[in-house]
Amino acid sequence: IGCSTATRIGKMMLNYHEMTMDQPRDSPERRKQFLIICTVIAGAFVHSVMTAGFFNSLDIKEGIFPGGEYIYRYNSRDYAASAGLWKYVAEDLNVTSNAYQDLMYSLFLDNPMNMGGERQRFASGILVDQKGMEEKGSKLLDLNPKIERKAAVTTNKDDLAPFERFKLQHYLQVTLPSVDAAVVQFPFTNGFTSALATSYKVIPGMLKYAKEKGEPGNVPVVITTCSIRQQMCTHYAPLVQGDKFLLGQLPSADYLASLPPEKLIDWAESKKNLKRFVPPLRYIL
């Protein structure tokens, strides 16, 4: 649910409390008003789920991934955060969100159905041709000395918010080949439910298709670019040469096998987040 929807819901909840202050807790009027508020909230949630494409089928076709120079920052966290990190790359380029399509790309290495958010590997960056490399790619790579100086004087990096740690990472470069690929277009609302649809519907479906239809031994990955204006993402899954898209990392199956068992609840991470969002707890935990 977007910020504007959340704001409207918050106002409705405030008005609900104002309307019912002088009414008995179990009065018919109060129950009716509460039911109306719950219905509106449920309706807003269902609407966000539908516009995010949760009930859409994946109409996968075969086409060509364009290839090019990929300038990126590598990350390991929940895939739901991937599109949100584009804005920090855009800030470094001084471009607006209207320029995201066919410029900003996320590359997903793993199936989020197989692992928790902290283990999901992906990259966020730009894909450009030689001219774009001269105009935009070099601009990002030239920021690395400044990023390195800032990282050197930043203390307690583990206590930083994930997006702050992302901004301290160097930009890297790799050449991605133009290859035959599975291709699908899918709705994009730039919101939380859309991110969930990408993580738990689109990416698993594309990986499954690439594994079944790709050349024997192909390593499936997913590459995504989105248009905020058109509210649509284009997702690619290479059917050949998937190993050229691994960014120097292990294939997903090998990576998963190398990991220790996941904790049901990561208490250390939970404690760190509590300290970050509730500052007085720093003196207790």
Coordinates of C-alpha atoms in Angstrom, one line a residue:
I1 CA 0.0 0.0 0.0
G2 CA 1.5 3.4 -1.0
C3 CA 2.2 6.3 1.3
S4 CA -0.9 8.2 0.2
T5 CA -3.1 5.2 0.9
A6 CA -1.5 4.7 4.3
T7 CA -2.1 8.4 5.1
R8 CA -5.8 8.2 4.1
I9 CA -6.2 5.1 6.3
G10 CA -4.4 6.8 9.2
K11 CA -6.8 9.7 8.9
M12 CA -9.8 7.4 8.8
M13 CA -8.6 5.6 11.9
L14 CA -8.2 9.0 13.7
N15 CA -11.7 10.0 12.7
Y16 CA -13.0 6.7 13.8
H17 CA -11.6 7.3 17.3
E18 CA -12.9 10.8 17.4
M19 CA -16.4 9.6 16.4
T20 CA -16.5 6.9 19.0
M21 CA -15.0 8.6 22.1
D22 CA -18.3 9.1 23.8
Q23 CA -19.9 5.8 22.7
P24 CA -20.0 2.5 24.7
R25 CA -17.4 0.1 23.6
D26 CA -19.9 -2.5 22.5
S27 CA -22.5 -0.2 21.0
P28 CA -24.0 -1.1 17.6
E29 CA -22.9 2.2 16.1
R30 CA -19.3 1.6 17.1
R31 CA -19.3 -1.9 15.8
K32 CA -20.8 -0.7 12.5
Q33 CA -18.2 2.1 12.2
F34 CA -15.4 -0.3 12.9
L35 CA -16.7 -2.7 10.3
I36 CA -16.8 0.1 7.7
I37 CA -13.2 1.1 8.4
C38 CA -12.0 -2.5 8.2
T39 CA -13.8 -3.0 4.9
V40 CA -12.2 0.1 3.5
I41 CA -8.7 -1.1 4.6
A42 CA -9.3 -4.5 3.2
G43 CA -10.6 -3.0 -0.1
A44 CA -7.5 -0.8 -0.4
F45 CA -5.2 -3.9 0.2
V46 CA -7.0 -6.0 -2.3
H47 CA -6.8 -3.2 -4.9
S48 CA -3.1 -2.9 -4.4
V49 CA -2.6 -6.6 -4.7
M50 CA -4.7 -6.7 -8.0
T51 CA -2.9 -3.7 -9.5
A52 CA 0.5 -5.3 -8.6
G53 CA -0.4 -8.2 -10.8
F54 CA -0.7 -11.0 -8.2
F55 CA -3.6 -12.6 -10.1
N56 CA -2.0 -12.1 -13.6
S57 CA -0.6 -15.0 -15.5
L58 CA 3.0 -14.9 -16.7
D59 CA 2.9 -14.7 -20.4
I60 CA 6.5 -15.6 -21.1
K61 CA 7.8 -15.3 -24.6
E62 CA 11.3 -15.7 -26.1
G63 CA 13.3 -12.8 -27.3
I64 CA 16.7 -11.1 -27.0
F65 CA 18.3 -9.6 -24.0
P66 CA 20.1 -6.5 -25.4
G67 CA 23.4 -6.8 -23.5
G68 CA 25.9 -4.0 -22.9
E69 CA 28.1 -2.5 -20.1
Y70 CA 26.6 -3.0 -16.7
I71 CA 27.7 -0.6 -14.0
Y72 CA 26.4 -1.7 -10.7
R73 CA 26.5 -2.1 -6.9
Y74 CA 26.2 -5.6 -5.6
N75 CA 24.0 -6.3 -2.6
S76 CA 22.6 -9.1 -0.5
R77 CA 19.2 -8.4 1.0
D78 CA 15.5 -8.9 0.4
Y79 CA 14.7 -8.5 -3.3
A80 CA 11.8 -6.3 -2.4
A81 CA 14.4 -3.5 -1.8
S82 CA 15.9 -3.7 -5.3
A83 CA 13.8 -1.2 -7.2
G84 CA 14.0 1.2 -4.3
L85 CA 17.8 1.3 -4.6
W86 CA 17.7 2.5 -8.2
K87 CA 17.0 6.0 -6.8
Y88 CA 20.4 6.2 -5.2
V89 CA 22.1 5.3 -8.6
A90 CA 19.8 7.9 -10.3
E91 CA 20.9 10.5 -7.8
D92 CA 24.5 9.9 -8.7
L93 CA 23.6 10.4 -12.4
N94 CA 21.2 13.3 -11.8
V95 CA 18.4 11.6 -13.7
T96 CA 14.8 11.4 -12.7
S97 CA 12.6 8.3 -12.3
N98 CA 11.1 8.9 -15.7
A99 CA 14.5 7.8 -17.2
Y100 CA 14.6 4.4 -15.5
Q101 CA 13.3 2.3 -18.4
D102 CA 16.0 0.6 -20.4
L103 CA 18.6 2.3 -18.2
M104 CA 18.2 1.0 -14.6
Y105 CA 18.5 -2.7 -14.3
S106 CA 18.4 -5.2 -11.4
L107 CA 20.1 -8.6 -11.8
F108 CA 18.8 -11.3 -9.5
L109 CA 21.0 -14.3 -8.9
D110 CA 18.8 -16.5 -6.6
N111 CA 15.3 -17.8 -6.2
P112 CA 13.8 -16.0 -3.2
M113 CA 11.5 -19.0 -2.5
N114 CA 14.7 -20.9 -1.4
M115 CA 16.2 -18.5 1.1
G116 CA 15.6 -15.6 3.5
G117 CA 15.9 -12.0 2.6
E118 CA 19.3 -11.4 4.0
R119 CA 20.8 -14.1 1.7
Q120 CA 19.2 -13.0 -1.6
R121 CA 21.9 -11.7 -3.9
F122 CA 21.3 -9.0 -6.5
A123 CA 22.8 -6.0 -8.2
S124 CA 21.4 -2.6 -9.0
G125 CA 22.8 -0.4 -11.7
I126 CA 22.7 0.8 -15.3
L127 CA 23.0 -1.0 -18.6
V128 CA 24.5 1.1 -21.4
D129 CA 26.0 0.9 -24.8
Q130 CA 29.4 2.4 -25.6
K131 CA 28.0 5.9 -26.0
G132 CA 26.1 5.5 -22.7
M133 CA 29.3 4.3 -21.1
E134 CA 31.0 7.5 -22.0
E135 CA 28.1 9.7 -20.9
K136 CA 26.9 7.8 -17.8
G137 CA 28.9 4.7 -16.9
S138 CA 32.2 6.6 -16.6
K139 CA 30.4 9.2 -14.4
L140 CA 29.5 6.4 -11.9
L141 CA 32.9 4.8 -11.9
D142 CA 34.6 8.1 -11.4
L143 CA 32.7 8.4 -8.1
N144 CA 34.6 5.5 -6.6
P145 CA 37.5 7.5 -5.0
K146 CA 34.9 9.8 -3.3
I147 CA 32.9 6.8 -2.1
E148 CA 36.1 5.1 -0.8
R149 CA 37.1 8.3 1.2
K150 CA 33.6 8.5 2.7
A151 CA 33.6 4.8 3.6
A152 CA 37.1 5.2 5.3
V153 CA 35.8 7.8 7.8
T154 CA 32.4 6.1 8.4
T155 CA 32.3 4.2 11.7
N156 CA 29.9 1.6 12.9
K157 CA 28.9 0.5 9.4
D158 CA 27.0 -2.4 10.8
D159 CA 24.6 0.0 12.5
L160 CA 23.8 1.9 9.4
A161 CA 20.5 1.4 7.6
P162 CA 20.8 -0.9 4.6
F163 CA 20.4 1.9 2.0
E164 CA 23.2 3.8 3.8
R165 CA 25.5 0.8 3.5
F166 CA 24.5 0.5 -0.2
K167 CA 25.7 4.1 -0.8
L168 CA 29.1 3.2 0.6
Q169 CA 29.7 0.4 -2.0
H170 CA 32.0 0.9 -5.0
Y171 CA 30.5 0.8 -8.5
L172 CA 31.7 -2.2 -10.5
Q173 CA 31.6 -2.9 -14.2
V174 CA 30.9 -6.1 -16.3
T175 CA 30.1 -6.7 -19.9
L176 CA 26.8 -8.6 -20.3
P177 CA 26.3 -10.4 -23.6
S178 CA 23.3 -10.0 -25.9
V179 CA 21.6 -13.5 -25.7
D180 CA 18.4 -15.4 -26.4
A181 CA 16.2 -14.9 -23.3
A182 CA 12.8 -15.6 -21.9
V183 CA 11.0 -12.3 -21.7
V184 CA 7.9 -11.1 -19.9
Q185 CA 6.2 -7.8 -19.2
F186 CA 4.5 -7.5 -15.8
P187 CA 2.6 -4.7 -14.0
F188 CA 4.7 -2.4 -11.7
T189 CA 3.3 0.0 -9.1
N190 CA 6.6 1.0 -7.5
G191 CA 5.0 -0.1 -4.2
F192 CA 5.4 -2.9 -1.6
T193 CA 2.9 -5.3 -3.1
S194 CA 4.5 -4.9 -6.5
A195 CA 7.9 -5.8 -5.0
L196 CA 6.4 -8.9 -3.5
A197 CA 4.8 -9.9 -6.8
T198 CA 8.3 -9.6 -8.4
S199 CA 10.0 -11.6 -5.7
Y200 CA 7.5 -14.4 -5.3
K201 CA 5.7 -14.7 -8.6
V202 CA 7.8 -13.3 -11.5
I203 CA 11.4 -14.3 -10.5
P204 CA 10.5 -17.9 -9.5
G205 CA 8.4 -18.3 -12.7
M206 CA 11.2 -16.9 -14.9
L207 CA 13.9 -19.0 -13.3
K208 CA 11.7 -22.1 -13.8
Y209 CA 11.2 -21.3 -17.4
A210 CA 14.9 -20.7 -18.1
K211 CA 15.8 -23.9 -16.4
E212 CA 13.3 -25.9 -18.4
K213 CA 13.8 -24.2 -21.8
G214 CA 17.4 -23.1 -21.6
E215 CA 20.4 -24.9 -23.0
P216 CA 21.7 -27.9 -20.9
G217 CA 23.7 -26.6 -18.0
N218 CA 22.5 -23.0 -18.3
V219 CA 22.6 -21.0 -15.1
P220 CA 19.3 -19.2 -14.8
V221 CA 19.2 -15.6 -13.6
V222 CA 16.7 -12.7 -14.0
I223 CA 17.4 -9.2 -15.2
T224 CA 14.7 -6.5 -14.8
T225 CA 14.1 -3.0 -16.0
C226 CA 11.0 -0.9 -15.1
S227 CA 9.1 2.1 -16.3
I228 CA 7.4 4.1 -13.5
R229 CA 5.5 6.2 -16.0
Q230 CA 4.1 3.2 -17.9
Q231 CA 3.8 1.1 -14.7
M232 CA 5.4 -1.9 -16.4
C233 CA 8.5 -4.0 -15.9
T234 CA 10.3 -6.1 -18.5
H235 CA 12.0 -9.2 -17.1
Y236 CA 14.6 -11.2 -18.9
A237 CA 16.0 -14.7 -18.1
P238 CA 18.9 -15.7 -20.4
L239 CA 18.4 -19.1 -22.0
V240 CA 22.2 -19.4 -22.9
Q241 CA 25.4 -18.2 -21.3
G242 CA 23.8 -17.7 -17.9
D243 CA 27.2 -18.0 -16.3
K244 CA 28.2 -14.7 -17.9
F245 CA 25.7 -13.0 -15.7
L246 CA 26.9 -14.2 -12.3
L247 CA 29.1 -11.1 -11.6
G248 CA 31.8 -13.4 -10.3
Q249 CA 29.5 -15.1 -7.8
L250 CA 28.6 -18.7 -7.3
P251 CA 25.7 -20.2 -9.1
S252 CA 22.6 -20.2 -6.9
A253 CA 22.6 -23.9 -6.2
D254 CA 26.3 -23.9 -5.1
Y255 CA 25.8 -20.7 -3.1
L256 CA 22.8 -22.2 -1.3
A257 CA 24.8 -25.4 -0.5
S258 CA 27.6 -23.3 1.0
L259 CA 25.4 -21.5 3.5
P260 CA 24.8 -22.7 7.1
P261 CA 21.2 -23.5 8.1
E262 CA 19.1 -20.4 8.4
K263 CA 17.9 -19.3 11.8
L264 CA 14.2 -19.1 12.3
I265 CA 14.7 -15.7 13.9
D266 CA 18.0 -13.8 13.7
W267 CA 18.1 -12.4 17.2
A268 CA 21.3 -10.4 16.6
E269 CA 19.8 -8.7 13.5
S270 CA 16.5 -8.1 15.4
K271 CA 18.4 -6.5 18.3
K272 CA 20.4 -4.3 15.9
N273 CA 17.2 -3.1 14.1
L274 CA 15.5 -2.4 17.5
K275 CA 18.4 -0.2 18.5
R276 CA 18.3 1.6 15.2
F277 CA 14.6 2.4 15.2
V278 CA 14.1 2.8 19.0
P279 CA 17.2 4.8 20.1
P280 CA 16.6 4.5 23.9
L281 CA 17.0 0.7 23.6
R282 CA 20.6 1.2 22.8
Y283 CA 21.2 1.7 26.6
I284 CA 19.3 -1.5 27.5
L285 CA 20.1 -4.1 24.8

